[in-house]
Amino acid sequence: MSHLDALPPWAAILVAVFVMLGALFAFVGSLGLLRLKNFYQRVHAPTLGTTLGTFFMLAGSITCFSVLHGRPIFYEILIGVFLTLTTPITLMLLVRAALYRDREEGSADVPQAQLHE
Amino acid sequence: MSHSLLAAAVILAQILLLLAMSFSIIRMVRGPRAQDRVLALDALYVNAMLLLLTIGIRSGSLLYVEAGLIIALLGFAGTVALSKFLMRGQVIE
Amino acid sequence: MIRRWLPYPILSALLLLIWLLLSQSVAPGTILLGALLGIALAKMFGLLRPPKAHLRNYPLLGRLFLRVVLDIFRSNLAVGRLILCRDRRVRSGFVAIPLQLTDRYGLAVLACIITSTPGTIWVSYDPSANILLIHVLDLVDEAGWTDTIKQRYERPLLEIFQ
């Protein structure tokens, strides 16, 4: 870990905190995927990883590389931009597909389609 | 002192992310329905992307960030195709 | 003339910015290539004939953005607590909300806000009756959620887009 020794102490602590927080949010999100009872509850869990989990991890990565290279490096932000643009689309499509499948089977747990649909 | 803290934090974060990935794999295997498996796959690639970022911090190479970018984009395309398949039974219509 | 070559100036500028970030340089060649790409892709976007957006009240848009970021932060913590507390019975369910908002861009922004906030997800929208169906993880009272969505998000979006 020679290159990380070049970081000043404040940056090292900041990066450590950011990386830990990011991993923790992603972990809790995936734990929810395992723990929650049905599909519609589980859909909410991975959003933790894609919002704050990614946010903190990107903040850690940006701090680390910017201090290491001595110039602002923030093209990691593009990962955040793409994720915030794409996650709502995937989740909405997935929930609509699940609702469609449940309605086709006549499941009682989901609201039925309106008549004029 | 602060550098051994950073090294420990990165390794701990990697362990947490590996656990998160194994949780999503368990959900993917257990199902019970196809939509649960697709959701777990979606969570799996986001966790893999975060793991790549921590590997990048550990090795000091920016190439891992670009790999993460590609995973984020391809994972999106994959999940959209799979959801479309669940809805209609075919990807392109 | 300018409108012909630059039908969507903001989109072109954003594409140029993404190109510069991806190639990590501000050399003249990169800027030229990025600008050409931005103009060409924006013209291609015009071929899709997107409906025109009428954006008003930019300061309110900024305030709404800050509010959404804060809400995402708060609901992350709330959902995290809900997942970690094992013994609590999670009551979740669907809520149907009648909307006033009909602008397509406004609805798209509302969908992104609701879905990217952990704890709520956009399920379906019925354009003929203008009723939105969302799923809420921690459903304590339905009327409260209807109120929250309408007051916090729909009202500013109505002012911005309609």
XYZ file of N, CA, C and O in Angstrom, chain A:
468
model
N 0.851 -1.198 0.000
C 0.000 0.000 0.000
C 0.881 1.240 0.000
O 0.750 2.103 0.840
N 1.841 1.283 -0.924
C 2.806 2.377 -0.872
C 2.188 3.684 -1.331
O 2.437 4.732 -0.737
N 1.354 3.619 -2.370
C 0.845 4.884 -2.910
C -0.102 5.568 -1.930
O -0.224 6.778 -1.936
N -0.785 4.786 -1.079
C -1.718 5.408 -0.138
C -0.969 6.165 0.958
O -1.538 7.053 1.591
N 0.308 5.829 1.176
C 1.076 6.555 2.196
C 1.327 7.991 1.787
O 1.664 8.831 2.620
N 1.191 8.280 0.492
C 1.396 9.654 0.032
C 0.244 10.565 0.433
O 0.357 11.789 0.319
N -0.878 9.986 0.881
C -2.018 10.810 1.290
C -1.710 11.496 2.623
O -1.174 10.871 3.530
N -2.041 12.789 2.745
C -1.934 13.428 4.066
C -2.947 12.821 5.027
O -3.969 12.277 4.589
N -2.688 12.879 6.352
C -3.561 12.187 7.322
C -5.026 12.584 7.205
O -5.899 11.712 7.272
N -5.322 13.884 7.013
C -6.744 14.272 6.957
C -7.440 13.584 5.790
O -8.567 13.108 5.906
N -6.737 13.511 4.638
C -7.351 12.880 3.467
C -7.526 11.397 3.705
O -8.545 10.811 3.318
N -6.559 10.762 4.362
C -6.663 9.330 4.617
C -7.885 9.025 5.475
O -8.659 8.106 5.179
N -8.094 9.841 6.525
C -9.243 9.601 7.414
C -10.543 9.845 6.667
O -11.507 9.075 6.769
N -10.571 10.932 5.859
C -11.780 11.259 5.101
C -12.134 10.118 4.143
O -13.297 9.676 4.073
N -11.133 9.619 3.402
C -11.381 8.534 2.449
C -11.858 7.291 3.190
O -12.807 6.620 2.767
N -11.237 7.002 4.349
C -11.634 5.820 5.118
C -13.105 5.919 5.526
O -13.868 4.966 5.369
N -13.512 7.109 6.023
C -14.899 7.281 6.463
C -15.852 7.136 5.283
O -16.873 6.423 5.363
N -15.523 7.783 4.155
C -16.402 7.711 2.978
C -16.556 6.276 2.493
O -17.674 5.812 2.223
N -15.441 5.554 2.385
C -15.493 4.188 1.859
C -16.305 3.287 2.784
O -17.153 2.510 2.337
N -16.102 3.458 4.106
C -16.855 2.644 5.049
C -18.356 2.927 4.956
O -19.172 2.002 4.934
N -18.714 4.216 4.908
C -20.139 4.566 4.832
C -20.767 4.007 3.562
O -21.863 3.434 3.594
N -20.067 4.151 2.440
C -20.608 3.648 1.178
C -20.839 2.154 1.233
O -21.912 1.663 0.862
N -19.836 1.413 1.733
C -19.976 -0.034 1.799
C -21.092 -0.422 2.755
O -21.845 -1.359 2.508
N -21.234 0.344 3.852
C -22.262 0.031 4.838
C -23.660 0.179 4.237
O -24.520 -0.693 4.420
N -23.895 1.263 3.480
C -25.217 1.442 2.881
C -25.511 0.349 1.859
O -26.620 -0.193 1.830
N -24.510 0.003 1.040
C -24.722 -1.061 0.056
C -25.016 -2.384 0.771
O -25.884 -3.148 0.352
N -24.310 -2.622 1.881
C -24.511 -3.861 2.646
C -25.919 -3.926 3.201
O -26.605 -4.946 3.072
N -26.384 -2.816 3.830
C -27.735 -2.812 4.405
C -28.775 -3.017 3.303
O -29.755 -3.743 3.485
N -28.538 -2.403 2.129
C -29.474 -2.574 1.024
C -29.586 -4.023 0.610
O -30.688 -4.553 0.443
N -28.453 -4.699 0.474
C -28.501 -6.105 0.058
C -29.067 -6.987 1.157
O -29.717 -7.991 0.881
N -28.823 -6.601 2.426
C -29.418 -7.342 3.538
C -30.940 -7.264 3.456
O -31.634 -8.259 3.683
N -31.440 -6.090 3.088
C -32.880 -5.932 2.924
C -33.417 -6.827 1.826
O -34.510 -7.369 1.928
N -32.616 -6.993 0.782
C -33.007 -7.878 -0.314
C -33.255 -9.290 0.203
O -34.114 -10.015 -0.274
N -32.468 -9.674 1.213
C -32.580 -11.015 1.780
C -33.708 -11.103 2.811
O -34.393 -12.102 2.917
N -33.911 -9.997 3.576
C -34.765 -10.088 4.748
C -36.237 -9.800 4.492
O -37.092 -10.381 5.130
N -36.516 -8.851 3.581
C -37.902 -8.401 3.449
C -38.774 -9.505 2.864
O -38.285 -10.436 2.231
N -40.099 -9.373 3.104
C -40.974 -10.514 2.906
C -41.368 -10.781 1.453
O -41.257 -11.896 0.981
N -41.881 -9.770 0.733
C -42.333 -10.064 -0.618
C -41.648 -9.164 -1.638
O -40.891 -8.263 -1.276
N -41.921 -9.411 -2.910
C -41.181 -8.724 -3.964
C -41.325 -7.218 -3.889
O -40.347 -6.478 -4.013
N -42.552 -6.722 -3.642
C -42.762 -5.273 -3.669
C -42.044 -4.580 -2.517
O -41.722 -3.405 -2.609
N -41.802 -5.309 -1.405
C -40.986 -4.723 -0.344
C -39.513 -4.759 -0.716
O -38.772 -3.824 -0.439
N -39.113 -5.844 -1.374
C -37.690 -5.999 -1.690
C -37.225 -4.984 -2.717
O -36.046 -4.631 -2.733
N -38.147 -4.517 -3.585
C -37.745 -3.542 -4.602
C -37.115 -2.305 -3.963
O -36.225 -1.682 -4.529
N -37.565 -1.944 -2.747
C -37.062 -0.721 -2.129
C -35.620 -0.859 -1.661
O -34.912 0.134 -1.537
N -35.185 -2.088 -1.371
C -33.895 -2.253 -0.696
C -32.679 -1.833 -1.532
O -31.842 -1.080 -1.039
N -32.539 -2.267 -2.798
C -31.299 -1.935 -3.512
C -31.125 -0.440 -3.773
O -30.025 -0.015 -4.097
N -32.201 0.359 -3.638
C -32.039 1.802 -3.861
C -31.048 2.404 -2.872
O -30.436 3.429 -3.175
N -30.891 1.788 -1.700
C -29.906 2.291 -0.743
C -28.508 2.249 -1.342
O -27.742 3.209 -1.219
N -28.185 1.131 -2.000
C -26.861 1.012 -2.591
C -26.656 1.972 -3.746
O -25.567 2.499 -3.932
N -27.736 2.191 -4.538
C -27.535 3.034 -5.712
C -27.589 4.519 -5.379
O -27.143 5.321 -6.180
N -28.167 4.908 -4.238
C -28.159 6.342 -3.916
C -26.991 6.687 -2.986
O -25.949 7.122 -3.444
N -27.166 6.473 -1.690
C -26.127 6.921 -0.769
C -24.886 6.045 -0.816
O -23.767 6.542 -0.662
N -25.058 4.725 -1.054
C -23.894 3.851 -1.146
C -22.940 4.324 -2.234
O -21.747 4.521 -2.002
N -23.503 4.540 -3.430
C -22.675 5.021 -4.532
C -22.149 6.420 -4.253
O -21.000 6.728 -4.558
N -22.988 7.264 -3.654
C -22.572 8.647 -3.384
C -21.320 8.685 -2.502
O -20.326 9.345 -2.836
N -21.345 7.946 -1.387
C -20.196 7.987 -0.481
C -18.961 7.343 -1.112
O -17.846 7.834 -0.952
N -19.197 6.216 -1.842
C -18.042 5.556 -2.454
C -17.398 6.466 -3.489
O -16.161 6.568 -3.556
N -18.203 7.163 -4.284
C -17.645 8.083 -5.280
C -16.929 9.236 -4.596
O -15.867 9.671 -5.051
N -17.505 9.725 -3.487
C -16.849 10.821 -2.760
C -15.473 10.372 -2.276
O -14.481 11.110 -2.405
N -15.393 9.127 -1.750
C -14.110 8.602 -1.306
C -13.123 8.495 -2.445
O -11.960 8.905 -2.334
N -13.582 7.964 -3.576
C -12.701 7.773 -4.737
C -12.215 9.122 -5.266
O -11.025 9.293 -5.570
N -13.121 10.108 -5.344
C -12.742 11.430 -5.858
C -11.718 12.080 -4.934
O -10.694 12.607 -5.391
N -11.968 12.008 -3.609
C -11.007 12.591 -2.652
C -9.644 11.933 -2.802
O -8.613 12.607 -2.895
N -9.649 10.587 -2.848
C -8.387 9.849 -2.906
C -7.575 10.233 -4.137
O -6.423 10.650 -4.031
N -8.197 10.159 -5.323
C -7.418 10.376 -6.545
C -7.067 11.842 -6.746
O -5.988 12.151 -7.261
N -7.961 12.750 -6.307
C -7.646 14.168 -6.470
C -6.441 14.548 -5.625
O -5.552 15.278 -6.076
N -6.384 14.047 -4.378
C -5.253 14.389 -3.512
C -3.980 13.701 -4.007
O -2.899 14.287 -4.032
N -4.121 12.431 -4.454
C -2.944 11.687 -4.918
C -2.302 12.335 -6.137
O -1.082 12.467 -6.215
N -3.135 12.752 -7.103
C -2.595 13.303 -8.341
C -2.380 14.805 -8.266
O -1.851 15.388 -9.203
N -2.853 15.435 -7.180
C -2.632 16.862 -7.022
C -3.428 17.740 -7.971
O -3.111 18.899 -8.152
N -4.452 17.194 -8.606
C -5.349 17.996 -9.444
C -6.752 17.419 -9.306
O -6.893 16.233 -8.978
N -7.775 18.259 -9.495
C -9.128 17.707 -9.335
C -9.446 16.666 -10.394
O -9.340 16.924 -11.586
N -9.770 15.458 -9.940
C -10.204 14.382 -10.849
C -11.621 14.020 -10.439
O -11.831 13.516 -9.348
N -12.586 14.364 -11.258
C -13.944 14.053 -10.820
C -14.757 13.410 -11.928
O -15.945 13.594 -12.027
N -14.107 12.622 -12.783
C -14.941 11.977 -13.786
C -15.648 10.751 -13.237
O -16.481 10.175 -13.903
N -15.356 10.402 -11.964
C -16.164 9.381 -11.300
C -17.621 9.831 -11.195
O -18.523 8.999 -11.120
N -17.810 11.163 -11.199
C -19.174 11.695 -11.122
C -20.047 11.102 -12.216
O -21.241 10.877 -12.014
N -19.443 10.777 -13.370
C -20.226 10.216 -14.482
C -20.918 8.929 -14.058
O -22.047 8.676 -14.475
N -20.246 8.116 -13.226
C -20.895 6.887 -12.729
C -22.163 7.268 -11.981
O -23.229 6.683 -12.185
N -22.045 8.289 -11.108
C -23.215 8.732 -10.351
C -24.309 9.241 -11.259
O -25.483 8.917 -11.070
N -23.923 10.023 -12.287
C -24.924 10.561 -13.214
C -25.641 9.425 -13.930
O -26.883 9.379 -13.975
N -24.873 8.460 -14.455
C -25.507 7.357 -15.177
C -26.402 6.546 -14.247
O -27.510 6.164 -14.628
N -25.925 6.300 -13.030
C -26.738 5.486 -12.112
C -28.024 6.203 -11.735
O -29.095 5.601 -11.726
N -27.952 7.520 -11.428
C -29.181 8.215 -11.041
C -30.144 8.300 -12.216
O -31.348 8.349 -12.031
N -29.611 8.329 -13.455
C -30.509 8.365 -14.607
C -31.123 7.005 -14.884
O -32.273 6.918 -15.308
N -30.355 5.922 -14.654
C -30.830 4.618 -15.107
C -31.596 3.828 -14.042
O -32.487 3.071 -14.384
N -31.261 4.015 -12.741
C -31.922 3.193 -11.724
C -33.435 3.364 -11.719
O -34.156 2.351 -11.674
N -33.989 4.605 -11.749
C -35.449 4.697 -11.761
C -36.062 3.966 -12.936
O -37.098 3.303 -12.786
N -35.408 4.004 -14.103
C -35.982 3.356 -15.277
C -36.027 1.847 -15.086
O -37.066 1.209 -15.316
N -34.911 1.249 -14.616
C -34.913 -0.203 -14.444
C -35.933 -0.623 -13.396
O -36.683 -1.577 -13.604
N -35.982 0.118 -12.277
C -36.898 -0.298 -11.205
C -38.344 -0.170 -11.653
O -39.169 -1.046 -11.391
N -38.673 0.943 -12.350
C -40.056 1.108 -12.802
C -40.456 0.006 -13.768
O -41.544 -0.564 -13.668
N -39.549 -0.313 -14.708
C -39.858 -1.378 -15.665
C -40.059 -2.708 -14.951
O -40.993 -3.455 -15.249
N -39.191 -2.975 -13.981
C -39.257 -4.248 -13.263
C -40.562 -4.357 -12.474
O -41.236 -5.395 -12.501
N -40.949 -3.243 -11.793
C -42.179 -3.287 -11.008
C -43.388 -3.433 -11.922
O -44.325 -4.179 -11.619
N -43.350 -2.754 -13.075
C -44.473 -2.887 -13.999
C -44.576 -4.317 -14.516
O -45.675 -4.871 -14.643
N -43.417 -4.930 -14.807
C -43.435 -6.319 -15.268
C -44.000 -7.233 -14.193
O -44.831 -8.105 -14.462
N -43.569 -6.998 -12.927
C -44.051 -7.839 -11.833
C -45.553 -7.673 -11.650
O -46.293 -8.650 -11.464
N -46.026 -6.412 -11.724
C -47.457 -6.148 -11.548
C -48.258 -6.824 -12.656
O -49.296 -7.452 -12.412
N -47.725 -6.737 -13.879
C -48.389 -7.353 -15.016
C -48.505 -8.863 -14.815
O -49.583 -9.452 -14.991
N -47.391 -9.477 -14.372
C -47.415 -10.923 -14.165
C -48.380 -11.313 -13.053
O -49.119 -12.290 -13.162
N -48.375 -10.511 -11.950
C -49.269 -10.833 -10.841
C -50.734 -10.676 -11.238
O -51.588 -11.460 -10.823
N -51.013 -9.631 -12.045
C -52.406 -9.434 -12.466
C -52.860 -10.531 -13.400
O -54.003 -10.979 -13.350
N -51.947 -10.978 -14.266
C -52.284 -12.058 -15.186
C -52.695 -13.311 -14.429
O -53.585 -14.040 -14.838
N -51.994 -13.525 -13.267
C -52.303 -14.722 -12.489
C -53.475 -14.516 -11.548
O -53.880 -15.440 -10.852
N -53.989 -13.270 -11.502
C -55.109 -12.995 -10.623
C -54.741 -13.013 -9.158
O -55.514 -13.432 -8.303
N -53.520 -12.537 -8.829
C -53.085 -12.504 -7.434
C -53.916 -11.489 -6.653
O -54.297 -10.435 -7.165
N -54.204 -11.808 -5.392
C -55.061 -10.932 -4.585
C -54.262 -9.821 -3.910
O -54.835 -8.900 -3.352
N -52.920 -9.909 -3.962
C -52.100 -8.943 -3.234
C -51.904 -7.635 -3.977
O -51.426 -6.662 -3.403
N -52.224 -7.588 -5.256
C -51.981 -6.358 -6.007
C -53.322 -5.746 -6.421
O -54.304 -6.459 -6.618
N -53.383 -4.413 -6.508
C -54.627 -3.774 -6.954
C -54.920 -4.139 -8.400
O -54.010 -4.204 -9.229
N -56.178 -4.407 -8.690
C -56.533 -4.821 -10.045
C -56.561 -3.633 -10.993
O -56.644 -2.487 -10.575
N -56.467 -3.932 -12.267
C -56.448 -2.877 -13.277
C -57.799 -2.182 -13.348
O -58.843 -2.795 -13.113
N -57.767 -0.871 -13.653
C -59.016 -0.130 -13.825
C -59.705 -0.618 -15.105
O -59.069 -1.156 -16.011
N -61.011 -0.385 -15.169
C -61.782 -0.927 -16.286
C -61.415 -0.277 -17.616
O -61.394 -0.921 -18.649
N -61.124 1.047 -17.546
C -60.883 1.755 -18.809
C -59.445 1.648 -19.273
O -59.060 2.310 -20.204
N -58.656 0.830 -18.621
C -57.257 0.726 -19.031
C -57.110 -0.096 -20.294
O -57.779 -1.108 -20.437
